[in-house]
Short mmCIF file of C-alpha atoms and ligand atoms in Angstrom, two decimals:
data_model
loop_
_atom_site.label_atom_id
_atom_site.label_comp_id
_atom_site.label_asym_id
_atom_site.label_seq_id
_atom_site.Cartn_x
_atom_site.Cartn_y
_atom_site.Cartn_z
CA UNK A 12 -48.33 -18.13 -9.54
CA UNK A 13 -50.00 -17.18 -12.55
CA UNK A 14 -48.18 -15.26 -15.78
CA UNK A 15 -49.91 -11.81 -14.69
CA UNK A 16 -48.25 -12.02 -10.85
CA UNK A 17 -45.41 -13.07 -12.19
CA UNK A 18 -44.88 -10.25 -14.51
CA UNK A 19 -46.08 -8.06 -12.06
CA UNK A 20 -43.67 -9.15 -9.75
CA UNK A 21 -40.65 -8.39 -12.07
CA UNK A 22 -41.75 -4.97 -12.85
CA UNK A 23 -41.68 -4.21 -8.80
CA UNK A 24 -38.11 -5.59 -8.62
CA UNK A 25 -36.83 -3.82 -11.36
CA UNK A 26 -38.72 -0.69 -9.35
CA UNK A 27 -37.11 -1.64 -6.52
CA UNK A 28 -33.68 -1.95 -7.75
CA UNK A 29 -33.42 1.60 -9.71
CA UNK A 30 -33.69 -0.68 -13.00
CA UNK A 31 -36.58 -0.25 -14.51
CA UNK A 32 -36.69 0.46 -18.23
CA UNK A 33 -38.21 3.18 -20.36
CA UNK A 34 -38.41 4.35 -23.55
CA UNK A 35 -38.83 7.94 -24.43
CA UNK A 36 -40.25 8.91 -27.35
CA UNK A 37 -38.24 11.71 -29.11
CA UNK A 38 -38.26 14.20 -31.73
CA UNK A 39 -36.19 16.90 -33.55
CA UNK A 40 -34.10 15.03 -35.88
CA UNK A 41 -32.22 12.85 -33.27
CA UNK A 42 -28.69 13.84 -34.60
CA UNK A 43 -26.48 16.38 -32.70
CA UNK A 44 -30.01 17.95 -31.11
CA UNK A 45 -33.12 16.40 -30.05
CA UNK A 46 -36.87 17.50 -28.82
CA UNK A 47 -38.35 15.85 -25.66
CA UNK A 48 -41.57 17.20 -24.75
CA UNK A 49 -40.48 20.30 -26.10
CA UNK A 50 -37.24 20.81 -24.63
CA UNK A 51 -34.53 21.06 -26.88
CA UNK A 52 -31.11 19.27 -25.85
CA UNK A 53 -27.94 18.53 -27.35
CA UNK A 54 -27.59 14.75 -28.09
CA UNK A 55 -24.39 12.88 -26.05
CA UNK A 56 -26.12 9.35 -26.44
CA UNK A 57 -26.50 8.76 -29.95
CA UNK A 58 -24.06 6.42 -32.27
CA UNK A 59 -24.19 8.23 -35.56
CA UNK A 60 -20.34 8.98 -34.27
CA UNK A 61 -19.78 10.92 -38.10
CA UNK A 62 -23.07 12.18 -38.60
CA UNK A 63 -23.51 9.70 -41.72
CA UNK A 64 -26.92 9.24 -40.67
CA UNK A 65 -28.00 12.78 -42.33
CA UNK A 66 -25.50 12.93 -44.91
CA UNK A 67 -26.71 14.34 -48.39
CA UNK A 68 -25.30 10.99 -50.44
CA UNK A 69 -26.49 8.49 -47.98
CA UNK A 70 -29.77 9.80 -48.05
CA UNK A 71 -29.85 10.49 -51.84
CA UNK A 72 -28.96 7.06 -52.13
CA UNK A 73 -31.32 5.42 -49.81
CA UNK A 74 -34.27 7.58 -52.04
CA UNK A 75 -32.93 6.76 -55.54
CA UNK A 76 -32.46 2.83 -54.37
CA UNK A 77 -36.09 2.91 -52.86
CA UNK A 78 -37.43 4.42 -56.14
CA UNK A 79 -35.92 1.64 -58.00
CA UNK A 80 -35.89 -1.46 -56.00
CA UNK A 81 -38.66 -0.59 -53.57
CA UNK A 82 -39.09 -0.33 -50.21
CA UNK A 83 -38.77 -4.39 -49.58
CA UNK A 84 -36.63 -6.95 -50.37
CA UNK A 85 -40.10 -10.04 -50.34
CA UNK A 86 -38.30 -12.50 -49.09
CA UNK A 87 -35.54 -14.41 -47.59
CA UNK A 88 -31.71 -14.05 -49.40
CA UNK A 89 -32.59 -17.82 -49.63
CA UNK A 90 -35.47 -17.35 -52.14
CA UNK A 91 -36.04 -13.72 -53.78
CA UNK A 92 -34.57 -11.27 -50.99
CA UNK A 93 -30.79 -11.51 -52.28
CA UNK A 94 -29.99 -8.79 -55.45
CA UNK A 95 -26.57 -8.11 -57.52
CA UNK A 96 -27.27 -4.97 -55.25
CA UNK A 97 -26.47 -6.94 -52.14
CA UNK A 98 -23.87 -9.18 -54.24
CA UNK A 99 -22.03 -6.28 -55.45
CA UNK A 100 -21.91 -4.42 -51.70
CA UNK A 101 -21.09 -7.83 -49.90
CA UNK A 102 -17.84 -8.12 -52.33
CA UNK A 103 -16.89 -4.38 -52.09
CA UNK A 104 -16.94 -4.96 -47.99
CA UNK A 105 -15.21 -8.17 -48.13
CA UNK A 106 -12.22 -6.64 -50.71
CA UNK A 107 -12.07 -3.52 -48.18
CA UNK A 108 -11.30 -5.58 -45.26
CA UNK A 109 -9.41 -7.85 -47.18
CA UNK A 110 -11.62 -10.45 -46.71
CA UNK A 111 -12.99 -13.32 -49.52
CA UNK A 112 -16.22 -13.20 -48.21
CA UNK A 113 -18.58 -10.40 -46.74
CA UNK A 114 -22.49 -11.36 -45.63
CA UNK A 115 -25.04 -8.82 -45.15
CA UNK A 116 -27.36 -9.33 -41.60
CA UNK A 117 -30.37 -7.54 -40.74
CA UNK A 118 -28.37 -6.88 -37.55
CA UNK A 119 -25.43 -7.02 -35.43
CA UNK A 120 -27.38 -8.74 -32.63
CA UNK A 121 -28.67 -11.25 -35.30
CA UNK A 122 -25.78 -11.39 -36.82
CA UNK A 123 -23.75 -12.86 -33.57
CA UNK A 124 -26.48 -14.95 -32.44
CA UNK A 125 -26.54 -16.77 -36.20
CA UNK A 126 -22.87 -17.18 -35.83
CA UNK A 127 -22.44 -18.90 -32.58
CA UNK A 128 -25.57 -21.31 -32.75
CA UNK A 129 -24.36 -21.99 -36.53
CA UNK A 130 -20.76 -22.92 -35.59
CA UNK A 131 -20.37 -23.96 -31.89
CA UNK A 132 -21.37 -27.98 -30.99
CA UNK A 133 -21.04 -29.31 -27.23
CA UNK A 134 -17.96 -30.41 -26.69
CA UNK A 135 -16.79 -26.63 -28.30
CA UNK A 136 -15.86 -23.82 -25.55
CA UNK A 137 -16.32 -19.99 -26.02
CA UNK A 138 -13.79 -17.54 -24.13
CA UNK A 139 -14.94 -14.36 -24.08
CA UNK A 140 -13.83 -10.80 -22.48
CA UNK A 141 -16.28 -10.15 -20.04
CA UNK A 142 -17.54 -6.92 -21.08
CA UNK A 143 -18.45 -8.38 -24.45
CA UNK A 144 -21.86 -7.00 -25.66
CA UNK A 145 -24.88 -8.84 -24.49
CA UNK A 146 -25.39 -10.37 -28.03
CA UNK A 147 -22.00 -11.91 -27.82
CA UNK A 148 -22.42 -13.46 -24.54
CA UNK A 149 -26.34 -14.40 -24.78
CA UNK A 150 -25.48 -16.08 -28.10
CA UNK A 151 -22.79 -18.17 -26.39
CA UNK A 152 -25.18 -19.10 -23.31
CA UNK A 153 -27.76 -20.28 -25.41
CA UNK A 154 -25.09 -22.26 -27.62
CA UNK A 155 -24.41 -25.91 -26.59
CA UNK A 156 -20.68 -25.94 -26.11
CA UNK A 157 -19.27 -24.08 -22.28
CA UNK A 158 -18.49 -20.45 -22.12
CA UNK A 159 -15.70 -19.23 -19.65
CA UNK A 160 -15.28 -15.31 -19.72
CA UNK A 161 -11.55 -14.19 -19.24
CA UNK A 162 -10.67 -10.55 -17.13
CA UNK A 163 -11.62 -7.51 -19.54
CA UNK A 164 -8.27 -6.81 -22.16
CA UNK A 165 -6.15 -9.29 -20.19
CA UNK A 166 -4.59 -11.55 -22.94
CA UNK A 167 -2.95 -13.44 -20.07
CA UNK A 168 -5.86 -14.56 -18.54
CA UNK A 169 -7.13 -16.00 -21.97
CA UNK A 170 -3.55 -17.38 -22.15
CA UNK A 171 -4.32 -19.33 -19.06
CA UNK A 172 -7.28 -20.64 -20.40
CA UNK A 173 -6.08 -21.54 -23.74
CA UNK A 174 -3.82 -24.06 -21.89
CA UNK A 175 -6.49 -25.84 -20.50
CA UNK A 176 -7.28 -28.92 -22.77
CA UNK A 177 -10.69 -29.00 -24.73
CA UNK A 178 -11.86 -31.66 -27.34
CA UNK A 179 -13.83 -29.85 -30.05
CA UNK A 180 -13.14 -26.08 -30.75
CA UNK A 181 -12.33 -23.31 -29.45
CA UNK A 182 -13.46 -19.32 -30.25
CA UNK A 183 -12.17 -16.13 -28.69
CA UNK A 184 -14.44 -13.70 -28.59
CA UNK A 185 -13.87 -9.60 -28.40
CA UNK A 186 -14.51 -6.50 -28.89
CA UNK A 187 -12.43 -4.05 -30.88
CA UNK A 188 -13.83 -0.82 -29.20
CA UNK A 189 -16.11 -2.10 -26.17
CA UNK A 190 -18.73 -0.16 -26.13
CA UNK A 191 -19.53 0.70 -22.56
CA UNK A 192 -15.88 1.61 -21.80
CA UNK A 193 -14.52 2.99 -25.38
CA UNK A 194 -11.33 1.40 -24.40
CA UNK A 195 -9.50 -0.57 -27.25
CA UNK A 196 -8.78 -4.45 -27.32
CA UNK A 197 -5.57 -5.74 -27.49
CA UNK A 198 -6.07 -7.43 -30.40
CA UNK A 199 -2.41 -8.46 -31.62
CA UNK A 200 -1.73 -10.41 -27.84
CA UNK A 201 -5.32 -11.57 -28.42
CA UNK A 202 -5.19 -12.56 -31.80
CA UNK A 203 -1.40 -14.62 -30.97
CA UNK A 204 -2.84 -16.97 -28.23
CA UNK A 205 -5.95 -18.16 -29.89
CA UNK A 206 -3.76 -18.90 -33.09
CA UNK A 207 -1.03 -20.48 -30.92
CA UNK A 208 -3.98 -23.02 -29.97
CA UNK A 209 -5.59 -23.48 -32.94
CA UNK A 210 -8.29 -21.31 -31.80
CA UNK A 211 -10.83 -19.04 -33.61
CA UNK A 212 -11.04 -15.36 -32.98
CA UNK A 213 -13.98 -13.59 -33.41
CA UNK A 214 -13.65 -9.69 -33.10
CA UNK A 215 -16.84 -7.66 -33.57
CA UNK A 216 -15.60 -4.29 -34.32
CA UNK A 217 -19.10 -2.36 -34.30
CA UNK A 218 -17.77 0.82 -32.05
CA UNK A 219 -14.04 0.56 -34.00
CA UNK A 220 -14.93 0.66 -37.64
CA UNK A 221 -15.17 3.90 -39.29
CA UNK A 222 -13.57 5.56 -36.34
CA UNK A 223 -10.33 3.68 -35.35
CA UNK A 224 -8.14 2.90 -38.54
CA UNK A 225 -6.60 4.70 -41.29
CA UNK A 226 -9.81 5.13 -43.79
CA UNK A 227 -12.19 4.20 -40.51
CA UNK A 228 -11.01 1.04 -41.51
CA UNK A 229 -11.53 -0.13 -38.10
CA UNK A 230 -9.59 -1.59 -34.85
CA UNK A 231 -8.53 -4.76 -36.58
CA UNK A 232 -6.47 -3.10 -39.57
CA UNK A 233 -5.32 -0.42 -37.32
CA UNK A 234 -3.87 -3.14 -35.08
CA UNK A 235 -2.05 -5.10 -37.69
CA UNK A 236 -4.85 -7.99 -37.11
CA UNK A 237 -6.67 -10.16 -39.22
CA UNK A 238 -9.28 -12.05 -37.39
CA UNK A 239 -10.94 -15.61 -38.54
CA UNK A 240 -14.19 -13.71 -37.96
CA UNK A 241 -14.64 -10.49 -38.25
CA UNK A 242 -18.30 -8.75 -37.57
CA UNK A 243 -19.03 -5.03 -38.31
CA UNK A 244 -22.37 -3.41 -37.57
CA UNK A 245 -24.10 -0.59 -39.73
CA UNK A 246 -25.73 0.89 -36.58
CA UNK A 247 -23.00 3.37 -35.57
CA UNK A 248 -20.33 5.22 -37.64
CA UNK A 249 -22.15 4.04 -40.65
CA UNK A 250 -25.29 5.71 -39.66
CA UNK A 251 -27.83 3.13 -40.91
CA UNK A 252 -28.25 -0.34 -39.41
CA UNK A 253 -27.47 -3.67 -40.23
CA UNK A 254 -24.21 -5.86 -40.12
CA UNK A 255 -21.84 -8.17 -42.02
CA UNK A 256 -19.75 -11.36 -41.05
CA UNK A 257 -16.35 -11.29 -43.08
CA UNK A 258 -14.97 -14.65 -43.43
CA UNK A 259 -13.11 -17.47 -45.77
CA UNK A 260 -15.49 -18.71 -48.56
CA UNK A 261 -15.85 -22.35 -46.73
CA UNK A 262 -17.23 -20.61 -43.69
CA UNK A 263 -19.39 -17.77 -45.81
CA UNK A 264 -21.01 -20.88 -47.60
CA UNK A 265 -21.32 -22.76 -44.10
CA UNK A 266 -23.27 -20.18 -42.95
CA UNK A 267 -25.38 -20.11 -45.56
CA UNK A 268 -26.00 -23.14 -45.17
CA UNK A 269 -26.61 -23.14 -41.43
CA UNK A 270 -27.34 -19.10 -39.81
CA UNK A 271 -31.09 -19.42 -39.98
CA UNK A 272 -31.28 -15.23 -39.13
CA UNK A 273 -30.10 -15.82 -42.83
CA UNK A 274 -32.18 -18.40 -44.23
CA UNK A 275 -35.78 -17.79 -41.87
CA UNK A 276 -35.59 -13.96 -42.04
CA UNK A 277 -36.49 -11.56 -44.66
CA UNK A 278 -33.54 -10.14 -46.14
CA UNK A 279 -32.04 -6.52 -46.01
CA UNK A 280 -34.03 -4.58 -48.47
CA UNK A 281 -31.92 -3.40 -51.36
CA UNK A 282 -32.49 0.42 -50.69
CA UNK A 283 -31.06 0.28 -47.67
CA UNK A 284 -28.17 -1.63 -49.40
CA UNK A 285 -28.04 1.31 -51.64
CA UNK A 286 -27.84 4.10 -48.61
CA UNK A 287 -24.94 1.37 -47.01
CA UNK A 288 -22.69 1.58 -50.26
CA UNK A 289 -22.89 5.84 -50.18
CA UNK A 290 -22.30 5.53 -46.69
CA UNK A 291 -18.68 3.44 -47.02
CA UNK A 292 -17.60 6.22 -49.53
CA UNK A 293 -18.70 8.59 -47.10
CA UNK A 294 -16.70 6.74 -44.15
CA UNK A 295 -13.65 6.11 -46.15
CA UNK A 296 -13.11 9.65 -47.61
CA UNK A 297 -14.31 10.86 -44.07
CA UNK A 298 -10.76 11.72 -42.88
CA UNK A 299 -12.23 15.48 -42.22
CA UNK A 300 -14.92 14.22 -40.05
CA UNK A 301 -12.67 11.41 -37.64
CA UNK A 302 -10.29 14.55 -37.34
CA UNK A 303 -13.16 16.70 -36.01
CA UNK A 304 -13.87 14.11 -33.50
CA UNK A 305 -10.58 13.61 -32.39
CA UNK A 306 -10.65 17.52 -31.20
CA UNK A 307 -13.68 17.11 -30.00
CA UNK A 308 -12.51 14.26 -27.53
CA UNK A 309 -9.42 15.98 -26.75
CA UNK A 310 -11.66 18.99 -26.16
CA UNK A 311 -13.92 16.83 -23.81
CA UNK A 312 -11.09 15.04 -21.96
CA UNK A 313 -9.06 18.23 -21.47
CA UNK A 314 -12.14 19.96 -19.85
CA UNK A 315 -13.59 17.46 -17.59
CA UNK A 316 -10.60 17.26 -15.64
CA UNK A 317 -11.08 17.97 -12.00
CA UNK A 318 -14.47 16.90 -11.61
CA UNK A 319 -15.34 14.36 -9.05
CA UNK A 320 -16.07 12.02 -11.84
CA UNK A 321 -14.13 8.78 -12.72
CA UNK A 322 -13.15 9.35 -16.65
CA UNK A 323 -12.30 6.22 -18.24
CA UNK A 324 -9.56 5.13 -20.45
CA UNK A 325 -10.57 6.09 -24.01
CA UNK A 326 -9.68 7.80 -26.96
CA UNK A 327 -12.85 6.83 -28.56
CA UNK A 328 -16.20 8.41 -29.55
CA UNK A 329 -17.48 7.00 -26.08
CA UNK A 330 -16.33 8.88 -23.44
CA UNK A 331 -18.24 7.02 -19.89
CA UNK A 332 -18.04 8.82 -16.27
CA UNK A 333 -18.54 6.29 -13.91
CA UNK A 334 -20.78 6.79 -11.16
CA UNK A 335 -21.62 3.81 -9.33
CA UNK A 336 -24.91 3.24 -8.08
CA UNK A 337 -27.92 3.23 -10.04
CA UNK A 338 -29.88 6.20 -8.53
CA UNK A 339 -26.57 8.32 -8.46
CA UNK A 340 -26.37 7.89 -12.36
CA UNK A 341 -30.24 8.98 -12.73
CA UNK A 342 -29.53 11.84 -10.82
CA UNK A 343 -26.69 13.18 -12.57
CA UNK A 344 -28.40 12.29 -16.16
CA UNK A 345 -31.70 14.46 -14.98
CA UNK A 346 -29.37 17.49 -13.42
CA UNK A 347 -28.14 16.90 -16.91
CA UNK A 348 -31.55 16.97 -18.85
CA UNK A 349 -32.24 19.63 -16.82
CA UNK A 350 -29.49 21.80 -18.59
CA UNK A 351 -30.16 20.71 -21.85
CA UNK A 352 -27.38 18.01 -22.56
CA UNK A 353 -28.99 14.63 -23.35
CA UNK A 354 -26.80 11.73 -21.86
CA UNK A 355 -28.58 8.06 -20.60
CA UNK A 356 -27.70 6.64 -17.60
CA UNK A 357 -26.20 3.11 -18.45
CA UNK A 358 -26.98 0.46 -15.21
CA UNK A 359 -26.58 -3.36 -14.40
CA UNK A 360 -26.76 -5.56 -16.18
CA UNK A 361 -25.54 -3.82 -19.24
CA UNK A 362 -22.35 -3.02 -17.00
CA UNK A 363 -21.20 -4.86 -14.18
CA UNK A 364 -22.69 -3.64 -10.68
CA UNK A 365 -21.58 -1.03 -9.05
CA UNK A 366 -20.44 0.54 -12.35
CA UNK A 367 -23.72 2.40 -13.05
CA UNK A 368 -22.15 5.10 -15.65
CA UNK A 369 -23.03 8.25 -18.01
CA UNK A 370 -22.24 7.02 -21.14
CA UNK A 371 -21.63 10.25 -23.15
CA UNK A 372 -20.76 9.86 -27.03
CA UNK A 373 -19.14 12.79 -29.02
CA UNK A 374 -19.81 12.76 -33.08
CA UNK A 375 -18.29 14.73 -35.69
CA UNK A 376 -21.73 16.12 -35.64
CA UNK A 377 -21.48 18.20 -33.01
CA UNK A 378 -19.80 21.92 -32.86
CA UNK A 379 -17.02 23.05 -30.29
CA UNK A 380 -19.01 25.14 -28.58
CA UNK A 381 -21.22 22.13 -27.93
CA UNK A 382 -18.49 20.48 -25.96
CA UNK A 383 -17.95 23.36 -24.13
CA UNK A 384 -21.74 23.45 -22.94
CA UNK A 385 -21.20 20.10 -21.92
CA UNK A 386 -18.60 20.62 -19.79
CA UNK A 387 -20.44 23.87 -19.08
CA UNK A 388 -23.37 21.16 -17.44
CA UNK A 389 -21.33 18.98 -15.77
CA UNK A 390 -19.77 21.61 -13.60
CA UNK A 391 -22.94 22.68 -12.54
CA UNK A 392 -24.39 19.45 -12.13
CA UNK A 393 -21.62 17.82 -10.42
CA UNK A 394 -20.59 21.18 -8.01
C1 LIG B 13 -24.67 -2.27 -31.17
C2 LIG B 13 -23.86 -3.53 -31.04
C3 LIG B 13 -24.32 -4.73 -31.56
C4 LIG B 13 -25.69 -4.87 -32.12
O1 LIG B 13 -25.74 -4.35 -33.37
P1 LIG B 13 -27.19 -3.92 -33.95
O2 LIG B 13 -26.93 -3.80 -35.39
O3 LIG B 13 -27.54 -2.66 -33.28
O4 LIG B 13 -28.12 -5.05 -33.62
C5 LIG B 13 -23.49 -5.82 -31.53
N1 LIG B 13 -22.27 -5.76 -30.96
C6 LIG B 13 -21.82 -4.63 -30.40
C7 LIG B 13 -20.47 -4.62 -29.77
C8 LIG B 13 -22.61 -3.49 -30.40
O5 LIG B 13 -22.19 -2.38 -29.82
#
């Protein structure tokens, strides 16, 4: 067939299918307002759910640590990447989450791909929620050992497969918020089966921490859970990027041994470290700003009542309306667009079919009357 047809004919199915994938370049400052092509629109996509990303310290800190360290970190934490800057953050994570060991990743989808092809062999067995994020499940696909997915939140259907016998390990994978339904895992049931059978549970709390918990401490403390793995991601409440694996010091020093996103990648660069470190202050001491975004959902929730919208089940930053179909999402995002309110259009496979979605995200960012015009647009849009 020939790589060019068969590229070719990819693009024309995902053309065919209402799937095809762009990227839009945008300007503006990309926090609670944006510029595309000129048009200025309030931003309901982004993840920078307390608006760390532009916050004086965190970007103070980011400047002073580039001025000092550089822009770089030249090399792999294996040979010259790894600082007492990264040593000192990695131990003030790991004694916030009550943790002996914290390590930094690049990413959160590096950081759960390293983790499953370091610790799962063939005879092993992943069971994972379904809606787990794609970096969850890929990682797990590509790993030797046999995945089974159990019904999304239903700690009875894991139950049921916890009972059937395995003979190497087994981990329990989760989500504490999930991030294309903002709905909350139920982490104690969870976390009471897998140690009933000697399993692992890995919770990766990216959409949870800094929002859910006293002190954004995330889903895992607010649930009275301590997981055997747990993975938080820098992308979201803490407004930068990156990610750490907490864990016991035998696995922390497995891993180093064995995650090769570790060991073959260039390591974090220390400024960024630097902006990471303001940015927990910033998210513990950030009571004012979860409380803001708490009124803001209730504000949201209250208001789109009565629209011919399916709201789903969360008291999170993300706040979905399922459509359905593909094309019926696309529409509603452009009568959106067209009214100023920025808000993508989620479609298989990132959700199941049939489940094509608006997945709107509120930040402490935004203003009240922003909300309003929101709901303002959706009226319109939707009557
Ligand atoms: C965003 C996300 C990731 C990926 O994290 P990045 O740091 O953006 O690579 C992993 N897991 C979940 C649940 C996420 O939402």
């Amino acid at each position: 067939m020939g790589w060019q047809s068969r590229i070719e004919a990819a693009l024309t199915e995902q053309h065919r299918t209402a799937a095809y994938r762009r990227r839009v370049p945008l300007s503006g400052g990309n926090q609670r307002q944006l510029v595309h092509e000129g048009q200025t629109c309030l931003n309901f996509s982004g993840n920078d759910y307390l608006g760390l990303s532009r916050h004086p310290a965190v970007v103070a800190a980011w400047q002073r640590g580039a001025a000092e360290h550089g822009v770089g970190s030249g090399g792999s934490g294996h040979v010259t990447g790894y600082s007492e800057v990264h040593q000192r953050f990695e131990q003030r994570l790991a004694d916030w989450q009550g943790y002996p060991r914290a390590l930094l990743f690049i990413s959160g989808f590096a950081a759960n791909q390293a983790l499953l092809a370091a610790l799962l062999q063939p005879e092993d067995r992943v069971l994972a929620d379904r809606l787990s994020h794609a970096s969850l499940l890929e990682a797990a696909l590509h790993a030797p050992c046999s995945l089974r997915r159990f019904a999304h939140n239903d700690a009875a259907a894991l139950s049921r497969l916890l009972a059937k016998p395995v003979s190497g390990e087994t981990l329990v994978v989760t989500e504490g918020v999930f991030s294309m339904d903002g709905d909350a895992a139920p982490l104690k049931a969870l976390a009471a089966d897998a140690q009933a059978h000697r399993a692992w549970l890995l919770v990766d709390d990216a959409h949870g921490i800094g929002v859910v918990g006293e002190q954004g401490a995330g889903s895992c403390r607010a649930q009275g859970v301590r997981p055997d793995l747990l993975v938080l991601t820098f992308g979201k409440a803490f407004g930068v990027s990156g990610a750490a694996v907490l864990c016991d010091d035998a696995t922390a020093e497995f891993l180093l041994q064995r995650a090769r996103h570790l060991i073959y990648s260039t390591a974090m660069p220390a400024a960024q470290v630097c902006a990471l470190d303001a940015a927990l202050t910033a998210l513990i001491e950030g009571d004012a700003l979860r409380d803001r975004l708490q009124q803001h959902i209730r504000r949201f929730r209250e208001g789109v009542a009565g629209l011919p919208l399916q709201l789903a089940a969360s008291a999170t930053a993300i706040q979905p309306l399922i459509v359905g179909e593909n094309q019926a999402a696309l529409d509603l995002a452009a009568g959106l667009r067209a009214r100023g309110i920025w808000a993508s259009a989620i479609r298989p496979p990132t959700v199941p079919p049939g489940s094509a979605r608006l997945r709107l995200t509120l930040t402490a960012a935004h203003q009240p009357g922003d909300i309003d015009t929101l709901l303002e647009a959706l009226h319109a849009a939707c009557g």
